Structures are given as C-alpha cells and as structure tokens.
XYZ file of N, CA and C in Angstrom:
810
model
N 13.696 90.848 59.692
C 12.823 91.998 59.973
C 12.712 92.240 61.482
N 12.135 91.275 61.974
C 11.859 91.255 63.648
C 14.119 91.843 64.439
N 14.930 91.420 63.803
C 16.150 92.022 64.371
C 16.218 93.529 63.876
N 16.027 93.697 62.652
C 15.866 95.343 62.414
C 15.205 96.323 63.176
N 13.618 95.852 63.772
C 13.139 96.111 64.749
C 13.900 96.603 65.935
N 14.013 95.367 66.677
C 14.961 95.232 67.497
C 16.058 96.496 67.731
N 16.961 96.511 66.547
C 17.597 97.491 66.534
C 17.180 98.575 66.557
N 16.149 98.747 65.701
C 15.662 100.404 65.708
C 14.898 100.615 66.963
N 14.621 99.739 67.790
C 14.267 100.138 69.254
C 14.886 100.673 70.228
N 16.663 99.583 69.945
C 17.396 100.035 70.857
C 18.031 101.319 70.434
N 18.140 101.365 69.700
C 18.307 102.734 69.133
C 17.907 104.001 69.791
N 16.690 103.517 69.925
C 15.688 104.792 69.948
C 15.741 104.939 71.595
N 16.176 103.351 72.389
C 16.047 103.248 73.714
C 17.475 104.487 74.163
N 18.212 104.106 73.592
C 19.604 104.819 73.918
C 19.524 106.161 73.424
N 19.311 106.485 72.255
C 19.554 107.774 71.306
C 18.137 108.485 72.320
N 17.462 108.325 72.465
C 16.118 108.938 73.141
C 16.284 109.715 75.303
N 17.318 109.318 75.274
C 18.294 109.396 76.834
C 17.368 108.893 77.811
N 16.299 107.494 77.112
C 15.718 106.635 78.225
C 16.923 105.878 78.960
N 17.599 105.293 78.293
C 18.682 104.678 78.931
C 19.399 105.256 80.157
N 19.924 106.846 80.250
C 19.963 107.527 81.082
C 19.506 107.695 82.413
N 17.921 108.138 81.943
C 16.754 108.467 82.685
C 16.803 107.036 83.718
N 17.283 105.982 83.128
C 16.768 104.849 83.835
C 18.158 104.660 84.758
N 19.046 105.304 84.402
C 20.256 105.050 84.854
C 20.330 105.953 86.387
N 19.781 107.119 86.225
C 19.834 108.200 87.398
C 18.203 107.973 88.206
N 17.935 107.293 87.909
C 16.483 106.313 88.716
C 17.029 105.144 89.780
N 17.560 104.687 88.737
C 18.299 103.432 90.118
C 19.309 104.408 91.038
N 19.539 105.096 91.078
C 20.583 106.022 92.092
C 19.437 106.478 92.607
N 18.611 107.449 92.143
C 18.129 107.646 93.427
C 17.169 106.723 94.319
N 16.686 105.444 93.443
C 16.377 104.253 94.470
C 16.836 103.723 95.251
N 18.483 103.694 94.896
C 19.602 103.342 96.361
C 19.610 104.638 97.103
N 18.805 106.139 97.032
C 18.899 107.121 97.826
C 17.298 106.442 98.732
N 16.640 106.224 98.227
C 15.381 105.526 99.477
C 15.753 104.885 100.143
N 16.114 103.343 99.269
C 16.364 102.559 100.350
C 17.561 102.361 101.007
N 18.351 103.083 101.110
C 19.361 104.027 101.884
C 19.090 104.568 103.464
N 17.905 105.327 102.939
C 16.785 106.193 104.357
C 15.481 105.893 104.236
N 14.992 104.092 103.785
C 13.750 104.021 103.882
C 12.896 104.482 103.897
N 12.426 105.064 102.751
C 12.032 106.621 102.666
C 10.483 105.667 101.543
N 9.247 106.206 101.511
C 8.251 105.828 100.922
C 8.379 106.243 99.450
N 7.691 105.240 98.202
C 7.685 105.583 97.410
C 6.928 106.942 97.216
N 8.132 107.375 96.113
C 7.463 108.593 95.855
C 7.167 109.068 93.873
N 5.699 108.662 93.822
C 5.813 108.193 91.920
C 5.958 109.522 91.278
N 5.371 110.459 91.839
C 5.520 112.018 91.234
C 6.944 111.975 90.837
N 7.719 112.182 91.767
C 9.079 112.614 92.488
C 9.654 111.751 90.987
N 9.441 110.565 90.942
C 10.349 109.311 90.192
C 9.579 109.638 88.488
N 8.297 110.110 88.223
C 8.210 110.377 86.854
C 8.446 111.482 86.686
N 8.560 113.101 87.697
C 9.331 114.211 87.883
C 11.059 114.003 86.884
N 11.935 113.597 87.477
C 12.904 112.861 87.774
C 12.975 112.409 85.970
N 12.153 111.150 85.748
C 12.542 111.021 84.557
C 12.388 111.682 83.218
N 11.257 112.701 83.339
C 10.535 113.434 82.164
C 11.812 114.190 82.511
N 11.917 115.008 83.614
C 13.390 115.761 83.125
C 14.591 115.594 82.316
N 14.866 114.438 82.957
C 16.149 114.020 81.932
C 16.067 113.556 81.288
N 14.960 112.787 80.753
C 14.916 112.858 78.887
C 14.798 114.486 78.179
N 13.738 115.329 78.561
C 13.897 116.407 78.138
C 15.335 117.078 78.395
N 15.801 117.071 79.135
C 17.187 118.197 79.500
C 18.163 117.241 78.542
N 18.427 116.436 78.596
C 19.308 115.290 78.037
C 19.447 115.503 76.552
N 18.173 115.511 75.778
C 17.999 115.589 74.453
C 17.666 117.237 74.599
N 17.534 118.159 74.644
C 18.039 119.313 74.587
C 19.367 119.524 74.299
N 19.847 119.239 75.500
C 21.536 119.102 75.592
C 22.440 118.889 73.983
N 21.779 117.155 73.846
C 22.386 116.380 73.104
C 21.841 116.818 71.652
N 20.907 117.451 71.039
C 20.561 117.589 70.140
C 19.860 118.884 69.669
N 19.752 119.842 70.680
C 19.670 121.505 70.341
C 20.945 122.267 70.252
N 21.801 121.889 71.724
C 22.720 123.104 71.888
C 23.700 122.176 71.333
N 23.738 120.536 71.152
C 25.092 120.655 70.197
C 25.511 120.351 68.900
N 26.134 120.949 68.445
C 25.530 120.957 66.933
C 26.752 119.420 66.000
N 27.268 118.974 67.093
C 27.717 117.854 66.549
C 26.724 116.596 66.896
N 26.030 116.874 67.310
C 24.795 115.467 67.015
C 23.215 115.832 66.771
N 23.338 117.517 66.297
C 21.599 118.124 65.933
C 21.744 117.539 64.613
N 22.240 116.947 63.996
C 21.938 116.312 62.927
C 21.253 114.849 62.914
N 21.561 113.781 64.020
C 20.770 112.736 64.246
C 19.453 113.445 64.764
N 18.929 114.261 65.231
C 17.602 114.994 66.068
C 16.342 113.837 64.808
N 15.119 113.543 65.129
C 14.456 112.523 64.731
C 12.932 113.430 65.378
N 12.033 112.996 64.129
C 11.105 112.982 64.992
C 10.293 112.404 66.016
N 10.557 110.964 66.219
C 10.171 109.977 67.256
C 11.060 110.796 68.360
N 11.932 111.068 68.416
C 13.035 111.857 69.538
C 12.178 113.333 70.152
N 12.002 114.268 69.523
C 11.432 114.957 69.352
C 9.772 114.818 69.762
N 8.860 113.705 69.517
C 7.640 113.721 70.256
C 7.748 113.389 71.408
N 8.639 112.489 71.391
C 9.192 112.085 73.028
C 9.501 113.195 73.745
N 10.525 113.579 73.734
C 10.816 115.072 74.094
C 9.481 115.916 75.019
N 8.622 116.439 73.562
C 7.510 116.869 74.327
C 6.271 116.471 74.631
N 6.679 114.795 74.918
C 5.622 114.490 75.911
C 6.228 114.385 77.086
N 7.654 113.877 77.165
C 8.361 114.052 78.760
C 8.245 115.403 79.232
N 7.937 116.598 78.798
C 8.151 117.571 78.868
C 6.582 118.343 79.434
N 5.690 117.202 78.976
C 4.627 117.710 79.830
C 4.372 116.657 80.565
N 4.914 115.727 80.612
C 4.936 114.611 81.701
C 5.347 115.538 83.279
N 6.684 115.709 82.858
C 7.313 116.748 83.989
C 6.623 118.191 84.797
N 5.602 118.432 83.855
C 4.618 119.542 84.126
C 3.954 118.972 84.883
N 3.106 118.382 84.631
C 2.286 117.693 85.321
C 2.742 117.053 86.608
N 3.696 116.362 86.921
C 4.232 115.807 87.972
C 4.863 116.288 89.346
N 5.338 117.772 88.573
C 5.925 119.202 89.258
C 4.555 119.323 90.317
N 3.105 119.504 89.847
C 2.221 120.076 90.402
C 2.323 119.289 91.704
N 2.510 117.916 91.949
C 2.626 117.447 93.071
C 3.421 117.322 93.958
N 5.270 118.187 93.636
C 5.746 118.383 94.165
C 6.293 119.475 95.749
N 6.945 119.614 96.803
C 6.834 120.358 97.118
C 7.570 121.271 96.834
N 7.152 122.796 97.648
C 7.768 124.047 96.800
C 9.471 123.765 96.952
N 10.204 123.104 98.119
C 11.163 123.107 97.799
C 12.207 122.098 97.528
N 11.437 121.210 96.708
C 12.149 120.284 95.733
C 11.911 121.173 94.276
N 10.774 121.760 93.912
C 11.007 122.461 93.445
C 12.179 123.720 93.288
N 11.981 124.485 94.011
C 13.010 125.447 94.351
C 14.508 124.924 93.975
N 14.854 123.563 94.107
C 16.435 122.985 93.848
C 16.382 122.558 92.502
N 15.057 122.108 92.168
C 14.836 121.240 90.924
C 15.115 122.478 89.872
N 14.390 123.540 90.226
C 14.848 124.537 89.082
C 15.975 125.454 89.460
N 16.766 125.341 90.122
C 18.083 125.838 90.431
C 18.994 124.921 89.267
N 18.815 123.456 89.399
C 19.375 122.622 88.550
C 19.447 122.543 87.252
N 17.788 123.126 87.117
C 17.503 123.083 85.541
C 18.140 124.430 84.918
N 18.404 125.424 85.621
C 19.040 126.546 85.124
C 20.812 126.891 85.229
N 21.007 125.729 85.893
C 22.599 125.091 85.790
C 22.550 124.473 84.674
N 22.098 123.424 84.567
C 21.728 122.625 82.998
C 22.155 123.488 81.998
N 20.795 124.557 81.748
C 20.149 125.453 80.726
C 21.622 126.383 80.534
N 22.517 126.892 81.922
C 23.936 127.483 81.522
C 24.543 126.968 81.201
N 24.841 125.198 81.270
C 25.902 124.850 80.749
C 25.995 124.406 79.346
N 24.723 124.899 78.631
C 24.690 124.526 77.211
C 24.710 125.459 76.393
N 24.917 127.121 76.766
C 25.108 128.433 76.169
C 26.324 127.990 75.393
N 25.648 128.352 73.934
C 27.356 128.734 73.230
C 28.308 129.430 73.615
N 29.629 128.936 73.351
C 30.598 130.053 73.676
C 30.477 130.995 72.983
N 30.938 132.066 73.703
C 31.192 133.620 72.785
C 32.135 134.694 73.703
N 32.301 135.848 72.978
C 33.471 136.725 73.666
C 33.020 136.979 74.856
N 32.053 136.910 75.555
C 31.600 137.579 76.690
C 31.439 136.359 77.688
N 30.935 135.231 77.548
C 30.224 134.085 77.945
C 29.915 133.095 77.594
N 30.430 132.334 77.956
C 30.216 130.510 77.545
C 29.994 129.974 78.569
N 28.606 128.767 77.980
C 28.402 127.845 78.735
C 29.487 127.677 80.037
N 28.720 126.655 80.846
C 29.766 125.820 82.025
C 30.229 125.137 81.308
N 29.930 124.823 80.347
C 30.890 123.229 79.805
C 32.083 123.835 78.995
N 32.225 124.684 78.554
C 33.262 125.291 78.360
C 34.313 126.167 79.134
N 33.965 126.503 80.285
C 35.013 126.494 81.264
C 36.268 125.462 81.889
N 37.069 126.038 82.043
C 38.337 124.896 82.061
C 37.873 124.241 83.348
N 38.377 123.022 83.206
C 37.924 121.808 83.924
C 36.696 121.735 84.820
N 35.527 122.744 84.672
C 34.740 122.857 85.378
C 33.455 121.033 84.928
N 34.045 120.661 83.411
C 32.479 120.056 82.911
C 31.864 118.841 83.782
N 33.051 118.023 84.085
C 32.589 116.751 84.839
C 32.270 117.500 86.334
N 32.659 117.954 86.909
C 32.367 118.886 88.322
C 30.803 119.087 88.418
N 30.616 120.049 87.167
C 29.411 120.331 87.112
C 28.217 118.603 87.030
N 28.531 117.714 86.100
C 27.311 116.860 85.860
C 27.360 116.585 87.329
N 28.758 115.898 87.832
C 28.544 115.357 89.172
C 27.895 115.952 90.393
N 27.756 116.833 90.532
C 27.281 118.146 91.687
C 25.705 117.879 91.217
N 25.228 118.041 89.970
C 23.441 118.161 89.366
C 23.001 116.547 89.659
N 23.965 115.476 88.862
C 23.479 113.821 89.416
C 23.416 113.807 90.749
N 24.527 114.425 91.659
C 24.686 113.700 93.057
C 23.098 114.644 93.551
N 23.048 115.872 93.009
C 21.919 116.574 93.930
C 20.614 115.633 93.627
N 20.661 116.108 92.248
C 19.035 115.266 92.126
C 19.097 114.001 92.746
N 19.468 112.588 92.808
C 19.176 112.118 93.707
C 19.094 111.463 94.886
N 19.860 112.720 95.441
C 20.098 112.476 96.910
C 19.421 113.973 97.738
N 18.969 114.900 96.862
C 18.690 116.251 97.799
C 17.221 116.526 97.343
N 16.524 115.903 96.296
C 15.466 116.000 95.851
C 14.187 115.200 96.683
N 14.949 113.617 96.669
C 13.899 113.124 97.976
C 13.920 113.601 99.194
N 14.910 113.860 99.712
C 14.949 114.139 100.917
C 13.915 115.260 101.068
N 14.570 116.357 100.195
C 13.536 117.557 100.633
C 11.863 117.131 100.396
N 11.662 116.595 99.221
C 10.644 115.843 99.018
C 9.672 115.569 100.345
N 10.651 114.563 101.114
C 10.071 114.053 102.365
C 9.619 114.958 103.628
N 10.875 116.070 103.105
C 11.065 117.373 104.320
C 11.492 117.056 105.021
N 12.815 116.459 104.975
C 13.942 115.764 106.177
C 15.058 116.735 106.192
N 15.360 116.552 107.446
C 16.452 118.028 107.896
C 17.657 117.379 107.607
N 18.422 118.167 106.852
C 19.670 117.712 106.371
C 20.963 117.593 107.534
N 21.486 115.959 107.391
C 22.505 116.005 108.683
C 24.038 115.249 107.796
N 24.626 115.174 108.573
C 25.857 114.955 108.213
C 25.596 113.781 107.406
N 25.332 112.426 107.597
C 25.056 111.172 106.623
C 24.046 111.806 105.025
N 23.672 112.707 105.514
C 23.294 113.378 103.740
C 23.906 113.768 102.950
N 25.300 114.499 103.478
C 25.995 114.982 103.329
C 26.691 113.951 102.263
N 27.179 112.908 103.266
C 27.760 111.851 103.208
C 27.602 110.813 101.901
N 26.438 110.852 101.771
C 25.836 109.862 100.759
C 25.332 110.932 99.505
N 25.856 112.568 99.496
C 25.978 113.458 98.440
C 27.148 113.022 97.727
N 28.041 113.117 98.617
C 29.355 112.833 98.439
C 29.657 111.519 97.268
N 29.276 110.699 97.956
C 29.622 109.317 97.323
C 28.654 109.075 95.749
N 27.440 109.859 95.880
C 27.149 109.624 94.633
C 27.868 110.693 93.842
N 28.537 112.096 94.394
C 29.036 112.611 93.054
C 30.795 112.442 92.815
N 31.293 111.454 93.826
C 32.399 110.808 93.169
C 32.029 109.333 92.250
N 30.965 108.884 92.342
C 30.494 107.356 91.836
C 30.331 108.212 89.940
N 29.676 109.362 90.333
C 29.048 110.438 88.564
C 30.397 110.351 88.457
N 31.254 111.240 89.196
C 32.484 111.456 88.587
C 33.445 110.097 87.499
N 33.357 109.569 88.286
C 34.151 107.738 87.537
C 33.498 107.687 86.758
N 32.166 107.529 86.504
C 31.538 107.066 85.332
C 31.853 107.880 84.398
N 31.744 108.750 84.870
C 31.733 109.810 83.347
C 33.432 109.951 82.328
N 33.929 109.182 83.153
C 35.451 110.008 82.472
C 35.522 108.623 81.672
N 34.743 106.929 81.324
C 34.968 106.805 79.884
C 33.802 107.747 78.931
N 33.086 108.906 79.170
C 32.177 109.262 78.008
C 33.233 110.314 78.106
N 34.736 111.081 78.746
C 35.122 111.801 78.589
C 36.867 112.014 77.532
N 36.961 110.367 78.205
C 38.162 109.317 76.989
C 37.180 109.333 75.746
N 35.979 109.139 75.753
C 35.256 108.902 74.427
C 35.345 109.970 73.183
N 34.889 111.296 74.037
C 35.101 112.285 73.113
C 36.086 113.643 73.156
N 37.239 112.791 73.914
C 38.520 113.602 74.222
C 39.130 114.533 72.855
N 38.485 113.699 71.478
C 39.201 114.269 70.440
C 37.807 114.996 69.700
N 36.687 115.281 70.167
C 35.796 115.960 69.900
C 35.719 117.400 70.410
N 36.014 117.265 72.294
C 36.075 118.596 72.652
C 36.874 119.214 72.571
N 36.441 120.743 72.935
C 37.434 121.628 72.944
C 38.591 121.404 73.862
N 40.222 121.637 73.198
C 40.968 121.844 74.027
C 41.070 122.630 75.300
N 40.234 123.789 75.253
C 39.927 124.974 76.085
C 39.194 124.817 77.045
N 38.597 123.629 76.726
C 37.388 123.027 77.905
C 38.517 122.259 79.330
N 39.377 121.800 78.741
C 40.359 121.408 79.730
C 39.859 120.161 80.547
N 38.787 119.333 79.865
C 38.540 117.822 80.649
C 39.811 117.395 80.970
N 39.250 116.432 81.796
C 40.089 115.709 82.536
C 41.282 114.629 81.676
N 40.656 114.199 80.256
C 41.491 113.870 79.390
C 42.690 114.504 78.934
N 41.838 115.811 78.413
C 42.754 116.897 78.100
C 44.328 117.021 79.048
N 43.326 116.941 80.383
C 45.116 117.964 81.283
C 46.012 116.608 81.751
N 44.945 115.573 81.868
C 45.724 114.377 82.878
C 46.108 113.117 81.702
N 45.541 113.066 80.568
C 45.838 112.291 79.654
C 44.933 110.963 79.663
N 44.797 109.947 79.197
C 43.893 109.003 79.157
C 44.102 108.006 80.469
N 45.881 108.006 80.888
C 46.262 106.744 81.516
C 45.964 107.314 83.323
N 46.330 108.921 83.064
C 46.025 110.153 84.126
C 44.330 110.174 84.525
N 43.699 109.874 83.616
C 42.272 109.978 84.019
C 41.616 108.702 84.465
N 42.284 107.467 84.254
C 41.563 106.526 85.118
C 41.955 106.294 86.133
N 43.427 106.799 86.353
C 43.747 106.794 87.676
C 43.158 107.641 88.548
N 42.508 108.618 88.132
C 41.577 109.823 89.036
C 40.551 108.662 89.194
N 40.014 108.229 88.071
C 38.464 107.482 88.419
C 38.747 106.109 89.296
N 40.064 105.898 89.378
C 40.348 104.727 90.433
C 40.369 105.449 91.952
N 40.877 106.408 91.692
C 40.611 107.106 93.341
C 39.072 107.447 93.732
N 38.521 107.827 92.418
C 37.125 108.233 93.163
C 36.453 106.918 93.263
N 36.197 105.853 92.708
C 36.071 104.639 93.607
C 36.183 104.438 94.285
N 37.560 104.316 94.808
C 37.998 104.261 96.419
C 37.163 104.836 97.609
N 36.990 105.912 97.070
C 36.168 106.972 97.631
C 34.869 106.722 98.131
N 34.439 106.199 96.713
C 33.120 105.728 97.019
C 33.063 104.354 98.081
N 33.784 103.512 98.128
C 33.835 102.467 98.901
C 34.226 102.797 100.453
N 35.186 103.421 100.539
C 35.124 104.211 102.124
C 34.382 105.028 102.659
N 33.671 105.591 101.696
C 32.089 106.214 101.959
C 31.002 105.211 102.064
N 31.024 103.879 101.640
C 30.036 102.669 101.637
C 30.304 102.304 103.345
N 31.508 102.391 103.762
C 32.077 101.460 104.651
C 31.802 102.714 106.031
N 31.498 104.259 105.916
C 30.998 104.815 106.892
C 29.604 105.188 106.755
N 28.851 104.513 105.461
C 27.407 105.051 106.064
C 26.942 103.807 106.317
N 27.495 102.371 105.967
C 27.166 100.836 106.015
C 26.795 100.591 107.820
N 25.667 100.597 108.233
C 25.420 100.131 109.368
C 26.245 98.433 109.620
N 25.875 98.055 108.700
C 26.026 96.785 108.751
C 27.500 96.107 107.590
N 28.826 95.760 107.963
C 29.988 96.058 107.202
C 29.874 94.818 105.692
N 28.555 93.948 105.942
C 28.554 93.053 104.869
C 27.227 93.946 103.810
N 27.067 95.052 104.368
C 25.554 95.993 103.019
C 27.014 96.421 102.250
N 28.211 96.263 102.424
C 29.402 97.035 101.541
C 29.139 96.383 100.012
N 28.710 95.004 100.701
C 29.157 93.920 99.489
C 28.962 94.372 97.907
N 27.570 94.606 97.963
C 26.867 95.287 96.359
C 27.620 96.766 95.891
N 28.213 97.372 96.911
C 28.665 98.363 96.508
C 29.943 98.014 96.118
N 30.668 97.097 96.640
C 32.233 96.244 96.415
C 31.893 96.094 94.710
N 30.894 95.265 94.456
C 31.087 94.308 93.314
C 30.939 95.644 91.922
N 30.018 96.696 92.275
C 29.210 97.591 91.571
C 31.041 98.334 90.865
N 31.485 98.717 92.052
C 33.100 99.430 91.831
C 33.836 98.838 91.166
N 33.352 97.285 91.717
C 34.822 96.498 90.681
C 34.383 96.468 89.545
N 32.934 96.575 89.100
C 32.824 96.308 87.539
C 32.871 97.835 87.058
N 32.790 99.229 87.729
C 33.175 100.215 87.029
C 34.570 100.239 87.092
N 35.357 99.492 87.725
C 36.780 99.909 87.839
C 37.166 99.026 86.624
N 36.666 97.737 85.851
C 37.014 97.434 84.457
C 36.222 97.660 83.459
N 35.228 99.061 83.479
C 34.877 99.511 82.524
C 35.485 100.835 82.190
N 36.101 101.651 83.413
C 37.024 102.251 83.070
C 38.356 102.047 82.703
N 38.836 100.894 83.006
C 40.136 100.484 82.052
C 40.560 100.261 81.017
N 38.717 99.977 80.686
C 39.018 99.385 79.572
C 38.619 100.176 78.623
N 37.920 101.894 78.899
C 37.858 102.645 77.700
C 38.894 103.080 76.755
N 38.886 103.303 75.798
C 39.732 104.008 74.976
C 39.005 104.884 73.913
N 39.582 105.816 73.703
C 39.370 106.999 72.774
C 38.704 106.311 71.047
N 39.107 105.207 70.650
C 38.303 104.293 69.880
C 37.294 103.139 70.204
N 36.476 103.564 71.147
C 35.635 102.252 71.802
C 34.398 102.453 71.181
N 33.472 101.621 70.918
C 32.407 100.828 70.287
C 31.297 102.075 70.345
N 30.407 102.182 69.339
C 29.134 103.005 69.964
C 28.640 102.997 70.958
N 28.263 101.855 71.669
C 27.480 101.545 73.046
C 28.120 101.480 74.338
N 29.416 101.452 74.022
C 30.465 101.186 74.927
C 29.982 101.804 76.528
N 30.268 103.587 75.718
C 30.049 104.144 77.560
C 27.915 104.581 77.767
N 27.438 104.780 76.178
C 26.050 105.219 76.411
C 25.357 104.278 76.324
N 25.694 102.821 76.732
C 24.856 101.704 76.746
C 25.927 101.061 78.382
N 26.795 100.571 77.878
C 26.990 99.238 79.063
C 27.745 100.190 80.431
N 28.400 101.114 80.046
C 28.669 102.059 81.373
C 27.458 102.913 82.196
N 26.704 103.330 81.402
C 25.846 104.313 81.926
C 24.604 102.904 82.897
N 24.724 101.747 82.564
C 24.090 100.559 82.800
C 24.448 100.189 84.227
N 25.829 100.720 84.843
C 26.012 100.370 85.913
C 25.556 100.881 87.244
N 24.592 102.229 87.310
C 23.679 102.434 88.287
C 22.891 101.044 88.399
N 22.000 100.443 87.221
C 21.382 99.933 87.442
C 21.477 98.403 88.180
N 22.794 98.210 87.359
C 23.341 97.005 88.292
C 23.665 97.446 89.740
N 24.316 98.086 90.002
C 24.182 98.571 91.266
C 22.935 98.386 92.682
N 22.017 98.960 91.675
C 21.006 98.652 92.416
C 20.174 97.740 92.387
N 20.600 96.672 91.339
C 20.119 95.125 91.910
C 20.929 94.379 92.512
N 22.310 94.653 92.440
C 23.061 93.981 93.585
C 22.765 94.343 94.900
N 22.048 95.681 95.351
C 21.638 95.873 96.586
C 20.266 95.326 96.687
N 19.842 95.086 95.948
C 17.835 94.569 95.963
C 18.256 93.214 96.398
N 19.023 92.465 95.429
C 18.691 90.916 95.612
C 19.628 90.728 97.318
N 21.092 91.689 97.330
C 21.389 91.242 98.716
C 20.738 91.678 100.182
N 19.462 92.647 99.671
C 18.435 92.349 100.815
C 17.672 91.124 100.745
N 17.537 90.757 99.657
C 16.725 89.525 99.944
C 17.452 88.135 100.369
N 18.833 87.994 100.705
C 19.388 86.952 100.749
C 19.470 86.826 102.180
C-alpha cells in the first residue's frame, strides 16, 4: 500500500509539471548566484505558479494526445497555481511584468491549433525547440534582472546565451522521445537531422555552454560544476532513443538543472 502511494505521488509529482517548475527554479537560482542578486520569493513563487499552469495547459488542453490523462487533482492544482501567480504578480515590477506577459502570450501562440490560415509556433518548421529555448533562457535570466532593475550589459547577454543553448540540449531527448508522435511538418530537429544528427547538435550546444562557463567564470575552477553538469547531459543525451522508459527525459533529464545547481552550491562551500 505505502509503495502504491508512493507511486501515485510521483506520478502526480511529474504528470502535475512540479517536476518542471522545479527544474526552471534551479536555473534561475544559478541566474542569482551568478550576479548575487537578493532573494526574491514573489519573483520564485511568480515563476513557479506559471509553469505549472502554462505547462499543464500546454500538456493537457491544447494537446489532445495527452487531454485524456487531464485528472482532477491536476486540474485543482492548476487553479490554485494559477491564483498563486495572481497574487505574486501584484508584487512584481511593471517590467518583469511587461516580459512575463510577452512570454505568456508566446506560450498561449504556440499552442493554437493548426489550421488553413494559422498555426501555433509549434507547428512551424523547425521553429519548436527555438521557441522553448528563447522563453526558458528569458525567464530566468531577464526576469530577475529586470526584477532587480539592472541595466542590461554584455555578460547578460552572455549568460542568456548559455542558458538557451543548455534548454536547447536538454530538450532534443523529449524531442527523440516523441519524434514519431509529431508532425512531420513541424520539422524538429529529429525530423530533418535524424536521431544520430540531433545529438550531435546537442553535443555542440554543450560545448557552447562550457565556453560560455569559461568566459563568464571569474574564477577558471567555478567551470568545474558546470564541466560535470554537461558531462552528465552529454550521457543522457546519448543515451536517448525513440523507445526510452516513461521517466526517462520527464523525470531524470529534466532533473539535470537541478543537479546543476547543487554542484554549484556544494562547490561554493568547498
């Protein structure tokens, strides 16, 4: 009984896009302590009520290959993150706002059905991973900042960059995952470059990310956590395949922000 539990928790932890929420939290915690920047709790329960709400929207309104798992435990959740996020907004400023709902109405387009006139972003040819990476890297790296009201300089730039090639890698095993789900027309990165073609993209944007570690790294041993963080996405992308496990990329991949950012916690403390 107590393992059935268990399960139906994690379940609910993953299927509910807490797992997520917690995943794009530790990114933007390596965006603070990055620019030592003060906690900010609005900003961080802002932040998560969104993407459980936008997430399960996404995943269970506009698509109709998983509105059939939709639950009502999913669903109260939903709209209590949803006035969680109300509430949290009020303490924001107007222009984290101002980006925050620029984002949410990127979101809100990229989940329009297709039709003769207009389809979603996610149905535009190779636009889909472009798009998450551009909305992850903004929210959290352009949300605190403005938050703080810090004037944007080149190292912002910089550390935009690196988190939306870090989105990019991650995402292409959830894009091997459901290579034989999407549309051909959508033109992912599976689609045009093939499975063996797409981790070799996500091996370059690693790279990427690590020579971006190595010019905002004051110090050439802060690389280290970001070294180890790459090497374990660089064998979780090898090791996807188009038949991999339920949890595979929406449990132990999406998991690697978080490691990430305890390999940078504990190697401040060492």
């Amino acid at each position: 009984m107590l393992v059935s539990l268990i399960t139906k928790l994690f379940r609910f932890y993953v299927l509910s896009s807490t797992h997520v929420a917690f995943a794009l939290l530790s990114l933007l915690y390596l965006t603070h302590l990055h620019f030592e920047l003060s906690w900010q709790t609005n900003l961080f329960a802002f932040i998560f009520c969104a993407t459980v709400g936008t997430y399960n929207f996404i995943r269970y309104y506009a698509s109709p290959d998983t509105r059939s798992s939709f639950n009502t435990p999913i669903l109260v959740f939903s709209l209590i993150s949803a006035l969680g996020m109300g509430l949290s907004a009020t303490k924001l400023t107007s222009q984290t706002l101002l980006v925050a709902l620029l984002l949410g109405m990127m979101c809100l387009t990229y989940v329009l059905p297709s039709n003769r006139f207009f389809g979603g972003l996610r149905y535009l040819p190779y636009l889909k991973s472009f798009v998450v990476a551009a909305c992850w890297a903004s929210v959290v790296v352009l949300l605190p900042l403005l938050n703080h009201q810090i004037e944007f300089d080149r190292v912002i730039w910089l550390l935009w960059f690196q988190m939306a090639l870090w989105t990019f890698s991650t995402i292409i095993p959830f894009e091997i995952r459901d290579a034989h789900k999407d549309s051909k027309s959508m033109k992912t990165i599976p689609h045009v470059f093939g499975v063996r073609g797409s981790k070799m993209i996500g091996t370059l944007m690693l790279f990427g990310v690590v020579i971006l570690s190595y010019c905002l790294s004051l110090n050439r041993y802060d690389m280290i956590p970001t070294l180890i963080a790459c090497g374990l996405a660089l064998v979780c992308l090898w090791k996807s395949t188009i038949q991999q496990s339920t949890y595979y990329a929406s449990f132990w991949v999406e998991a690697l922000p978080m490691v990430w950012l305890l390999m940078v916690v504990i190697w401040k403390r060492i």
